[in-house]
Every structure is written in structure tokens, then in C-alpha cells.
CSV table of C-alpha atoms in Angstrom, one decimal:
chain,number,residue,atom,x,y,z
A,1,MET,CA,37.5,4.2,-19.1
A,2,ASP,CA,39.2,7.2,-17.5
A,3,GLY,CA,40.5,6.0,-14.2
A,4,PHE,CA,40.3,9.2,-12.2
A,5,ALA,CA,36.8,10.2,-13.5
A,6,PHE,CA,35.7,6.6,-12.5
A,7,LEU,CA,37.1,6.8,-9.0
A,8,GLU,CA,35.6,10.3,-8.5
A,9,ASN,CA,32.2,8.7,-8.6
A,10,GLY,CA,33.2,6.9,-5.4
A,11,ILE,CA,33.2,10.2,-3.6
A,12,TRP,CA,29.7,11.1,-4.7
A,13,PHE,CA,28.4,7.6,-3.8
A,14,GLY,CA,29.9,8.1,-0.3
A,15,LEU,CA,28.6,11.6,0.2
A,16,ALA,CA,25.1,10.6,-0.9
A,17,ALA,CA,25.2,7.8,1.7
A,18,ILE,CA,26.4,10.1,4.4
A,19,GLY,CA,23.4,12.4,3.8
A,20,PHE,CA,21.0,9.6,4.4
A,21,ALA,CA,23.0,8.3,7.3
A,22,ILE,CA,22.6,11.6,9.0
A,23,LEU,CA,18.9,11.7,8.2
A,24,PHE,CA,18.5,8.3,9.9
A,25,ASN,CA,20.5,9.5,12.9
A,26,VAL,CA,23.2,6.8,12.8
A,27,PRO,CA,25.9,6.7,15.6
A,28,GLN,CA,28.8,9.0,14.8
A,29,ARG,CA,31.4,6.2,15.0
A,30,THR,CA,29.8,4.5,11.9
A,31,LEU,CA,29.9,7.4,9.5
A,32,VAL,CA,33.4,6.8,8.0
A,33,MET,CA,32.6,3.1,7.4
A,34,ILE,CA,29.3,4.0,5.7
A,35,PHE,CA,31.2,6.3,3.3
A,36,VAL,CA,33.7,3.6,2.5
A,37,LEU,CA,31.0,0.9,2.0
A,38,ALA,CA,28.9,3.1,-0.2
A,39,ALA,CA,31.9,4.1,-2.4
A,40,LEU,CA,33.1,0.5,-2.8
A,41,GLY,CA,29.6,-0.8,-3.6
A,42,GLY,CA,28.8,2.0,-6.0
A,43,LEU,CA,32.1,1.6,-7.8
A,44,THR,CA,31.5,-2.2,-8.1
A,45,LYS,CA,28.2,-1.5,-9.7
A,46,LEU,CA,29.7,1.0,-12.2
A,47,PHE,CA,32.5,-1.4,-13.0
A,48,LEU,CA,30.1,-4.3,-13.6
A,49,VAL,CA,28.0,-2.0,-15.9
A,50,HIS,CA,31.2,-1.1,-17.7
A,51,LEU,CA,32.0,-4.8,-18.2
A,52,GLY,CA,28.6,-5.1,-19.9
A,53,ALA,CA,26.5,-6.6,-17.2
A,54,SER,CA,22.8,-5.5,-17.0
A,55,ILE,CA,21.9,-2.7,-14.6
A,56,VAL,CA,19.9,-5.1,-12.4
A,57,LEU,CA,22.7,-7.6,-12.1
A,58,SER,CA,25.3,-4.8,-11.5
A,59,SER,CA,23.1,-3.4,-8.7
A,60,LEU,CA,22.9,-6.8,-7.1
A,61,GLY,CA,26.7,-7.2,-7.3
A,62,GLY,CA,27.2,-3.8,-5.6
A,63,ALA,CA,24.6,-4.3,-3.0
A,64,SER,CA,25.9,-7.8,-2.2
A,65,LEU,CA,29.3,-6.4,-1.6
A,66,ILE,CA,27.9,-3.8,0.8
A,67,GLY,CA,25.8,-6.5,2.5
A,68,ILE,CA,28.9,-8.8,3.0
A,69,LEU,CA,31.2,-5.9,4.1
A,70,SER,CA,28.6,-4.7,6.6
A,71,ILE,CA,29.3,-7.8,8.7
A,72,PRO,CA,32.9,-7.0,9.6
A,73,ALA,CA,32.0,-3.4,9.8
A,74,SER,CA,29.3,-4.2,12.4
A,75,HIS,CA,31.8,-6.3,14.4
A,76,ASN,CA,34.4,-3.5,14.3
A,77,LYS,CA,32.1,-0.6,15.2
A,78,HIS,CA,29.6,-2.4,17.4
A,79,ALA,CA,26.4,-1.6,15.5
A,80,PRO,CA,23.9,-3.8,13.7
A,81,PRO,CA,24.8,-4.5,10.0
A,82,LEU,CA,21.6,-2.7,8.7
A,83,VAL,CA,22.9,0.6,10.2
A,84,PHE,CA,25.7,0.4,7.6
A,85,ALA,CA,24.0,-1.4,4.8
A,86,ILE,CA,20.8,0.7,4.4
A,87,PRO,CA,22.4,4.2,4.0
A,88,ALA,CA,25.2,2.7,1.8
A,89,VAL,CA,22.8,1.1,-0.8
A,90,ILE,CA,20.5,4.1,-1.1
A,91,PRO,CA,22.8,6.0,-3.6
A,92,MET,CA,22.2,3.0,-6.0
A,93,VAL,CA,18.4,3.7,-6.1
A,94,PRO,CA,17.5,4.2,-9.7
A,95,GLY,CA,16.2,7.8,-9.5
A,96,VAL,CA,16.3,8.6,-13.2
A,97,LEU,CA,14.5,5.5,-14.2
A,98,ALA,CA,11.8,6.0,-11.6
A,99,TYR,CA,11.4,9.6,-12.8
A,100,GLN,CA,11.0,8.4,-16.4
A,101,MET,CA,8.5,5.8,-15.3
A,102,VAL,CA,6.4,8.4,-13.6
A,103,LEU,CA,6.6,10.7,-16.7
A,104,GLY,CA,5.5,7.8,-18.8
A,105,LEU,CA,2.6,7.0,-16.6
A,106,LEU,CA,1.4,10.6,-16.7
A,107,HIS,CA,1.8,10.6,-20.5
A,108,LEU,CA,-0.3,7.4,-20.7
A,109,SER,CA,-3.1,8.8,-18.6
A,110,GLY,CA,-3.4,11.7,-21.0
A,111,ASN,CA,-4.8,9.7,-24.0
A,112,PRO,CA,-1.9,9.9,-26.5
A,113,ALA,CA,-2.5,8.7,-30.1
A,114,GLY,CA,-2.4,5.0,-31.0
A,115,ASP,CA,1.2,4.4,-32.2
A,116,ILE,CA,2.7,6.9,-29.7
A,117,TYR,CA,0.7,5.1,-27.0
A,118,SER,CA,2.2,1.7,-27.6
A,119,GLN,CA,5.7,3.2,-27.7
A,120,VAL,CA,5.2,5.1,-24.5
A,121,LEU,CA,3.6,2.0,-22.9
A,122,SER,CA,6.6,-0.2,-23.8
A,123,GLU,CA,9.1,2.3,-22.5
A,124,THR,CA,7.2,2.8,-19.3
A,125,VAL,CA,6.8,-0.9,-18.6
A,126,SER,CA,10.5,-1.4,-19.3
A,127,ASN,CA,11.6,1.4,-17.0
A,128,GLY,CA,9.1,0.3,-14.3
A,129,LEU,CA,10.3,-3.3,-14.3
A,130,LYS,CA,13.9,-2.1,-14.1
A,131,VAL,CA,13.1,0.1,-11.1
A,132,LEU,CA,11.3,-2.8,-9.4
A,133,PHE,CA,14.1,-5.3,-10.0
A,134,ILE,CA,16.8,-2.9,-9.0
A,135,LEU,CA,15.1,-2.2,-5.8
A,136,MET,CA,14.6,-5.9,-5.1
A,137,SER,CA,18.2,-6.6,-5.9
A,138,LEU,CA,19.3,-3.9,-3.5
A,139,ALA,CA,17.2,-5.5,-0.7
A,140,VAL,CA,18.5,-9.0,-1.6
A,141,GLY,CA,22.1,-7.7,-1.5
A,142,VAL,CA,21.6,-6.3,2.0
A,143,ALA,CA,20.1,-9.7,3.1
A,144,VAL,CA,22.8,-11.9,1.5
A,145,PRO,CA,25.1,-12.5,4.5
A,146,MET,CA,22.2,-13.5,6.7
A,147,LEU,CA,20.7,-15.8,4.0
A,148,VAL,CA,24.0,-17.5,3.2
A,149,THR,CA,25.2,-18.1,6.7
A,150,ARG,CA,21.8,-19.0,8.1
A,151,LYS,CA,22.5,-17.2,11.4
A,152,SER,CA,20.0,-15.0,13.2
A,153,SER,CA,22.5,-12.6,14.6
A,154,SER,CA,25.6,-11.1,12.9
A,155,LYS,CA,27.4,-11.6,16.1
A,156,ASP,CA,27.5,-15.4,15.4
A,157,ILE,CA,29.1,-14.9,11.9
A,158,VAL,CA,32.8,-15.6,12.1
A,159,ILE,CA,34.9,-14.3,9.3
A,160,GLY,CA,38.2,-16.1,8.5
A,161,LYS,CA,39.8,-17.9,11.4
A,162,ARG,CA,37.7,-18.8,14.4
A,163,LYS,CA,39.0,-17.1,17.4
A,164,GLY,CA,37.9,-16.3,21.0
A,165,LYS,CA,35.2,-18.5,22.4
A,166,ALA,CA,35.2,-22.2,21.5
A,167,VAL,CA,32.2,-23.5,19.8
A,168,ASP,CA,29.9,-26.0,21.6
A,169,GLY,CA,32.0,-25.9,24.7
A,170,LYS,CA,34.8,-27.9,23.3
B,1,MET,CA,-2.5,-9.9,46.2
B,2,ASP,CA,0.7,-8.7,44.8
B,3,THR,CA,3.7,-10.9,45.6
B,4,PRO,CA,7.2,-9.7,44.9
B,5,GLU,CA,7.4,-12.1,42.0
B,6,SER,CA,4.2,-10.8,40.4
B,7,LEU,CA,5.4,-7.3,40.7
B,8,GLU,CA,8.8,-8.2,39.2
B,9,ILE,CA,7.2,-9.9,36.2
B,10,LYS,CA,5.0,-6.9,35.6
B,11,GLU,CA,7.9,-4.5,35.8
B,12,LYS,CA,10.1,-6.6,33.5
B,13,GLY,CA,7.2,-7.3,31.1
B,14,SER,CA,6.4,-3.6,30.6
B,15,LEU,CA,10.2,-3.0,30.1
B,16,LEU,CA,10.3,-5.7,27.3
B,17,LEU,CA,7.3,-4.1,25.6
B,18,GLU,CA,9.0,-0.8,25.7
B,19,VAL,CA,12.2,-2.2,24.1
B,20,GLY,CA,10.1,-3.8,21.4
B,21,SER,CA,8.1,-0.8,20.5
B,22,LEU,CA,11.1,1.5,20.5
B,23,LEU,CA,12.9,-0.8,18.1
B,24,MET,CA,9.9,-1.1,15.9
B,25,SER,CA,9.4,2.6,15.6
B,26,SER,CA,13.2,3.3,15.1
B,27,GLY,CA,13.4,1.2,12.0
B,28,ALA,CA,14.4,-2.3,13.0
B,29,THR,CA,13.1,-5.4,11.1
B,30,THR,CA,10.5,-7.6,12.7
B,31,ARG,CA,13.0,-10.4,13.2
B,32,ARG,CA,15.4,-8.0,15.0
B,33,VAL,CA,12.6,-6.9,17.3
B,34,ARG,CA,11.6,-10.5,18.1
B,35,ASP,CA,15.2,-11.7,18.6
B,36,THR,CA,16.2,-8.8,20.9
B,37,VAL,CA,13.1,-9.1,23.1
B,38,HIS,CA,13.7,-12.8,23.4
B,39,ARG,CA,17.3,-12.4,24.3
B,40,ILE,CA,16.5,-10.0,27.1
B,41,SER,CA,13.6,-12.0,28.4
B,42,GLU,CA,15.7,-15.2,28.5
B,43,ALA,CA,18.3,-13.2,30.5
B,44,PHE,CA,15.6,-12.2,32.9
B,45,GLY,CA,14.5,-15.9,33.2
B,46,TYR,CA,11.2,-15.6,31.4
B,47,HIS,CA,9.8,-17.2,28.3
B,48,ALA,CA,8.3,-14.7,25.9
B,49,ASP,CA,5.8,-15.0,23.1
B,50,MET,CA,5.0,-12.0,20.9
B,51,LEU,CA,2.6,-10.8,18.2
B,52,ILE,CA,4.4,-8.0,16.4
B,53,THR,CA,2.7,-5.6,14.0
B,54,ASN,CA,3.8,-2.3,12.7
B,55,ARG,CA,1.6,-0.2,15.0
B,56,ALA,CA,1.3,-2.4,18.2
B,57,ILE,CA,3.1,-5.2,20.0
B,58,THR,CA,1.4,-7.9,22.1
B,59,LEU,CA,3.7,-9.7,24.6
B,60,ALA,CA,3.0,-12.7,26.9
B,61,ILE,CA,5.7,-13.8,29.3
B,62,THR,CA,5.8,-16.6,31.9
B,63,ASP,CA,8.4,-17.6,34.4
B,64,LYS,CA,10.2,-21.0,34.2
B,65,HIS,CA,7.7,-22.7,36.6
B,66,GLU,CA,4.7,-21.2,34.8
B,67,GLN,CA,3.5,-19.8,38.1
B,68,TYR,CA,3.5,-16.2,37.1
B,69,PHE,CA,2.2,-14.7,33.9
B,70,TYR,CA,2.1,-11.3,32.4
B,71,ASN,CA,0.4,-10.2,29.2
B,72,SER,CA,0.0,-6.7,27.7
B,73,LEU,CA,-0.3,-4.7,24.5
B,74,LYS,CA,1.6,-1.6,23.6
B,75,ARG,CA,1.3,0.8,20.7
B,76,THR,CA,4.5,1.5,18.9
B,77,SER,CA,5.4,5.2,19.3
B,78,PRO,CA,5.5,7.2,16.0
B,79,HIS,CA,9.0,8.6,16.5
B,80,GLY,CA,10.5,7.9,13.1
B,81,ILE,CA,13.7,6.3,12.0
B,82,ASN,CA,16.6,6.5,14.5
B,83,PHE,CA,19.5,4.1,14.0
B,84,LYS,CA,21.2,5.3,17.2
B,85,VAL,CA,18.4,3.7,19.2
B,86,VAL,CA,18.5,0.5,17.1
B,87,SER,CA,22.2,0.2,17.6
B,88,GLY,CA,22.1,1.2,21.3
B,89,ILE,CA,19.4,-1.3,22.2
B,90,SER,CA,21.2,-4.0,20.3
B,91,ARG,CA,24.4,-3.4,22.2
B,92,MET,CA,22.4,-3.2,25.4
B,93,SER,CA,20.7,-6.6,24.9
B,94,TRP,CA,24.1,-8.4,24.8
B,95,ARG,CA,25.2,-6.6,27.9
B,96,VAL,CA,22.0,-7.6,29.7
B,97,VAL,CA,22.9,-11.2,28.9
B,98,ASP,CA,26.6,-11.0,29.7
B,99,GLU,CA,26.6,-8.7,32.7
B,100,LYS,CA,23.2,-9.9,34.2
B,101,TRP,CA,21.7,-6.4,34.2
B,102,THR,CA,18.7,-5.6,36.5
B,103,SER,CA,15.5,-4.0,35.2
B,104,GLY,CA,16.6,-0.7,36.8
B,105,GLN,CA,19.8,-0.7,34.7
B,106,VAL,CA,17.8,-1.5,31.5
B,107,ARG,CA,15.3,1.3,32.3
B,108,ALA,CA,18.1,3.8,32.8
B,109,GLU,CA,19.8,2.8,29.5
B,110,LEU,CA,16.5,3.1,27.6
B,111,ASN,CA,16.1,6.6,29.1
B,112,ARG,CA,19.6,7.5,28.1
B,113,LEU,CA,19.2,6.2,24.5
B,114,THR,CA,15.9,8.0,23.9
B,115,SER,CA,17.3,11.3,25.2
B,116,LEU,CA,20.5,11.2,23.1
B,117,PRO,CA,20.7,14.4,21.0
B,118,ARG,CA,20.0,14.1,17.2
B,119,TYR,CA,22.4,15.8,14.8
B,120,PRO,CA,22.1,19.6,14.7
B,121,ARG,CA,19.4,20.8,12.3
B,122,ILE,CA,21.7,22.9,10.1
B,123,LEU,CA,24.1,19.9,9.8
B,124,VAL,CA,21.3,17.6,8.7
B,125,LEU,CA,20.1,20.2,6.2
B,126,SER,CA,23.5,20.7,4.7
B,127,LEU,CA,24.6,17.1,4.5
B,128,VAL,CA,21.3,15.9,3.0
B,129,SER,CA,21.5,18.7,0.4
B,130,LEU,CA,25.1,17.6,-0.3
B,131,ALA,CA,23.7,14.1,-0.8
B,132,GLY,CA,21.2,15.5,-3.3
B,133,ALA,CA,24.0,17.2,-5.2
B,134,SER,CA,25.9,14.0,-5.2
B,135,PHE,CA,23.0,12.2,-6.7
B,136,CYS,CA,22.8,14.9,-9.4
B,137,ARG,CA,26.5,14.4,-10.1
B,138,LEU,CA,26.0,10.6,-10.4
B,139,PHE,CA,23.2,11.2,-13.0
B,140,GLY,CA,25.7,13.2,-15.0
B,141,GLY,CA,24.9,16.8,-13.9
B,142,ASP,CA,27.5,19.6,-14.0
B,143,ALA,CA,28.5,21.9,-11.1
B,144,LEU,CA,25.7,24.4,-11.8
B,145,GLU,CA,23.1,21.6,-11.6
B,146,MET,CA,24.6,20.4,-8.4
B,147,ALA,CA,24.3,23.8,-6.9
B,148,VAL,CA,20.6,24.0,-7.9
B,149,THR,CA,20.0,20.5,-6.5
B,150,PHE,CA,21.7,21.6,-3.2
B,151,LEU,CA,19.4,24.6,-2.9
B,152,ALA,CA,16.2,22.7,-3.9
B,153,THR,CA,17.0,19.9,-1.4
B,154,PHE,CA,17.8,22.3,1.4
B,155,ILE,CA,14.5,24.1,1.0
B,156,GLY,CA,12.5,20.8,0.4
B,157,LEU,CA,13.9,19.2,3.6
B,158,PHE,CA,13.2,22.4,5.5
B,159,VAL,CA,9.6,22.4,4.4
B,160,ARG,CA,9.3,18.8,5.4
B,161,GLN,CA,10.7,19.4,8.9
B,162,GLU,CA,8.3,22.3,9.4
B,163,ALA,CA,5.3,20.3,8.1
B,164,VAL,CA,6.2,17.5,10.5
B,165,LYS,CA,6.4,20.0,13.3
B,166,MET,CA,2.9,21.3,12.4
B,167,ASN,CA,1.6,17.7,12.7
B,168,PHE,CA,0.4,17.3,9.1
B,169,ASN,CA,-0.3,13.8,7.8
B,170,PRO,CA,3.1,12.2,7.1
B,171,TYR,CA,2.3,11.6,3.4
B,172,LEU,CA,1.2,15.2,3.0
B,173,CYS,CA,4.5,16.3,4.5
B,174,VAL,CA,6.3,14.3,1.8
B,175,PHE,CA,4.1,15.8,-0.8
B,176,PHE,CA,4.8,19.4,0.4
B,177,ALA,CA,8.6,18.7,0.4
B,178,SER,CA,8.6,17.1,-3.0
B,179,PHE,CA,6.5,20.0,-4.4
B,180,ALA,CA,8.7,22.7,-2.8
B,181,ALA,CA,12.0,21.1,-4.0
B,182,SER,CA,10.7,20.5,-7.5
B,183,LEU,CA,9.3,24.1,-7.7
B,184,ILE,CA,12.8,25.5,-6.9
B,185,SER,CA,14.7,23.2,-9.3
B,186,GLY,CA,12.0,23.5,-11.9
B,187,LEU,CA,12.2,27.3,-11.8
B,188,PHE,CA,15.8,27.2,-12.9
B,189,ARG,CA,14.9,24.7,-15.6
B,190,LYS,CA,12.1,27.0,-16.8
B,191,LEU,CA,14.3,30.0,-16.8
B,192,GLY,CA,16.8,28.1,-19.0
B,193,VAL,CA,19.8,28.6,-16.7
B,194,GLY,CA,22.7,26.4,-17.7
B,195,THR,CA,22.2,23.5,-20.0
B,196,SER,CA,19.3,21.2,-19.4
B,197,MET,CA,18.6,21.1,-15.6
B,198,GLU,CA,16.7,17.9,-16.0
B,199,HIS,CA,19.2,16.0,-13.7
B,200,ALA,CA,18.7,18.7,-11.1
B,201,PHE,CA,14.9,18.4,-11.3
B,202,THR,CA,15.1,14.6,-10.9
B,203,ALA,CA,17.7,14.6,-8.1
B,204,SER,CA,16.1,17.4,-6.1
B,205,VAL,CA,13.3,15.1,-4.7
B,206,LEU,CA,15.5,12.0,-4.1
B,207,PHE,CA,16.2,12.8,-0.5
B,208,LEU,CA,12.6,11.7,0.1
B,209,ILE,CA,12.9,8.1,-1.2
B,210,PRO,CA,11.5,5.6,1.3
B,211,GLY,CA,14.7,3.5,1.5
B,212,VAL,CA,14.1,2.1,5.0
B,213,PRO,CA,10.5,1.0,4.5
B,214,LEU,CA,11.3,-0.6,1.2
B,215,ILE,CA,14.4,-2.5,2.3
B,216,ASN,CA,12.8,-3.5,5.6
B,217,SER,CA,9.7,-4.6,3.8
B,218,PHE,CA,11.8,-7.1,1.7
B,219,SER,CA,13.7,-8.3,4.8
B,220,ASP,CA,10.3,-9.0,6.6
B,221,LEU,CA,8.9,-10.7,3.6
B,222,ILE,CA,11.9,-13.0,3.2
B,223,ASP,CA,11.8,-13.8,6.9
B,224,ASP,CA,8.2,-14.9,6.5
B,225,ASN,CA,6.8,-11.9,8.4
B,226,ILE,CA,4.6,-11.4,5.4
B,227,LEU,CA,2.0,-9.2,6.9
B,228,ASN,CA,4.5,-6.7,8.3
B,229,GLY,CA,6.4,-6.8,5.0
B,230,ILE,CA,3.2,-5.9,3.1
B,231,VAL,CA,2.4,-3.1,5.5
B,232,ARG,CA,5.9,-1.6,5.2
B,233,GLY,CA,5.9,-2.1,1.4
B,234,ILE,CA,2.5,-0.2,1.0
B,235,ASN,CA,3.9,2.5,3.3
B,236,GLY,CA,6.9,2.9,1.0
B,237,LEU,CA,4.7,2.9,-2.1
B,238,MET,CA,2.5,5.6,-0.6
B,239,ILE,CA,5.6,7.8,0.1
B,240,ALA,CA,6.7,7.2,-3.5
B,241,PHE,CA,3.3,8.2,-4.7
B,242,ALA,CA,3.4,11.4,-2.6
B,243,ILE,CA,6.8,12.3,-4.2
B,244,ALA,CA,5.4,11.7,-7.7
B,245,LEU,CA,2.4,13.9,-6.9
B,246,GLY,CA,4.6,16.7,-5.8
B,247,LEU,CA,6.7,16.4,-9.0
B,248,LEU,CA,3.4,16.4,-11.0
B,249,GLY,CA,2.3,19.6,-9.3
B,250,SER,CA,5.4,21.4,-10.4
B,251,MET,CA,5.3,20.0,-13.9
B,252,ILE,CA,1.7,21.2,-14.3
B,253,ILE,CA,2.6,24.7,-13.1
B,254,TYR,CA,5.7,25.0,-15.3
B,255,ARG,CA,4.1,23.0,-18.3
B,256,PHE,CA,7.1,20.7,-18.7
């Protein structure tokens, strides 16, 4: 794998996330962090794919990293984690697969001949399931820190050493 | 007879409803809406119960001695996603607790947050188009395809903004945008400019993907707000369907 060409992808992941962040009207102070999170998450996904993991599992890995990193980001920039996590995972949305699934569905609705029909059907189902599971893994990844720590607010999640206020008034 | 206490509970109750409906329409999850309204109402000294749906919120609050009671229903305003408001209200709710804000201060902060300027239109158009071009690059497109995607996304988003201004049905706005963007990128593909242009054709409609409804739908489902999760999920699917219809329109015209 060519290192520079690989890292270049990080820029495109970041820029794609920034576009959506602007569309969602995020606070200005969060923009840099969204770029960084999207780049790291996207590169993680590509790296996992390169290692031979399935596209679904790789997306889950990338999105989980974004979900976990969105907690320190939210502490640092004083904004809810979802402000960082949602724009950052959007570049991982499987656009090409979704497009191929729609093409397949259109093809199927047009009465293709028997043997072509079963081939198109199996491709379409396969693409559609991938799209579904990738989207689900992106949503799970964003939710990971809240699920793991069992806290209702990211403010209560302490990373590393406990500092500041004592817990339970001790 | 209106006593000062009953006037106060009325004022604060309507304020809490406003906070909830603003959060809901700006793209917060159901859990965040509930937690934030609870946090503020506890700071005001009231116990709050809520029924939260996508289009309306019902709130009932009582004071600690259960002497005063306020109950009302508010439709959520159809403003669209605005993370500046979500983030601002979230910050405010902690300051209400820590600094013991009065209802006047909360009202002033809400007014400030809703009147904050959005990003300039030309900046939004350019950066979203750049995002489209980035998508194209990630799919494996070359520089020419990226330029075509940029142009198609720019025009598509412009069409959507204009359609929203003209008060078209929201799904129809998405359809118009998808149709316009794929017509532009499809034209280049039809004319045979560059190599394949298929990446550009795919990437040019991706600025429309319903990321917030779909992700929030899952968050609501997993938090056991199943009804809201289903509503958001169907909303996301309808948007995806509108995008596909727009693409289909261009494909029929160009006979791809």
C-alpha cells in the first residue's frame, strides 16, 4: 500500500465531513475537530479493509473510533458529542453500493429474462444488505461510548485520571 | 385567581416546552430532549413529565408540594437541522443548573440562539460541493470527475434551497435537487467527456443523504423510544426514495 496515497484519503474524508457540518450549521469552534475525527475514522476503515476485514466490520471500527473520540472532543470544545460524530461518519456512507442497489431494483422491476433475473436479484440483495448493515454499524459506532459507559450525559464520562469534583461527595 | 406562583409555573412551563420543541426540530435525539428539559425543570424546582413525539411535545410540571400544576402541548417548529442550537441549549442547560438562571435569562438566551446567523449561502454551497467532490475522489474518481461533481452538487443544492424557499413539500425538494444534480453530471457522462463519469453521477446526489434522520432513528430505537425511532427511520427512507426517483428521472432521459 502506497503510504502517501493512503493518507491523502484522510483529506477527502475530512473535507466531505466539513461540507455536511456546514450544512448542519455546527458551531464554528468544532469544525477543525470534525475534520480530524472524520479523517481518523475514515483512514481506520480503509486500513481495516486493507487488512482483509469485511466492509461492514471496517465501517463499524471506523465509526466506533469516531464515537469514542467525540467524547474528549465534546469536553474540549463544549458541544454535544453528536455534533462531532454525525458529520464525521457521513463520509463512510456506502454511496456506490446504494446506487448499485437502486440500479438493481430498477432492473428487476423491468422483467429481465430468467437466468439474468436470478443473477441481478442476488447482486441486488447482497448490495442492499451491505448498505443496511453498514448504515447500522455507523449508527452503532456513534452510540458506542454511551452504551459502554452507561451514562446519560457525556459530561459524566471521565477519561483517564479522575480530576476536579470528587465523586459522591467524598 | 392568578397567584404569583401560578403565573411563575405557567411562564416556566411554556419556556420548557419551547426548549424541548427547539431541540427536537434542530436534530437532537429524544433522549437528549428529555434529559435537557428535565435538567432545567429540576433547576427551576419543578417535577416534569413529558410525552415527546416528532411533531409535538406534551409537558406536565408540578411544584415540589404538588400545589401548582401546569400542562400544555406544543408543536415542534419545522426549522430543520441546526447543531448550533442543539449545542447552545445543551451548554445553557448546565449553566441554568450551576448559575441558578431565572426564566428571563433563559428566554433571552433562547432568543439569542435562534437569531444566530447561519453560514453565508455561498460558503455553504461551495463547501457542500467540495464535500461532493471529495466523495467522488473516495470512490476513485479523477480530477475531471471531481470538477463535474462539484458543479452538479452546487446546482443541486441551489435548486433545493430555492425549492425550500418556495414552500414545496420537503420530499419534493429533495427530488428536484437529486434530479437537477444528476441531470448535470449525467450530461457529461452522456457526452462522453473524460473516462467513465459514473463516479461523478453517483457522488453528485450524495449531499442529500439523510444522515441525521437515520442515525438519530437508530439512537432513538436503542434508547427504547421506538415510536420516534420508527418515525425518523421512515422519514429517512422517504428521503432516500426521493433521491432514487430523481436519479431514475435522469437515467430515463439519458437512457443509461
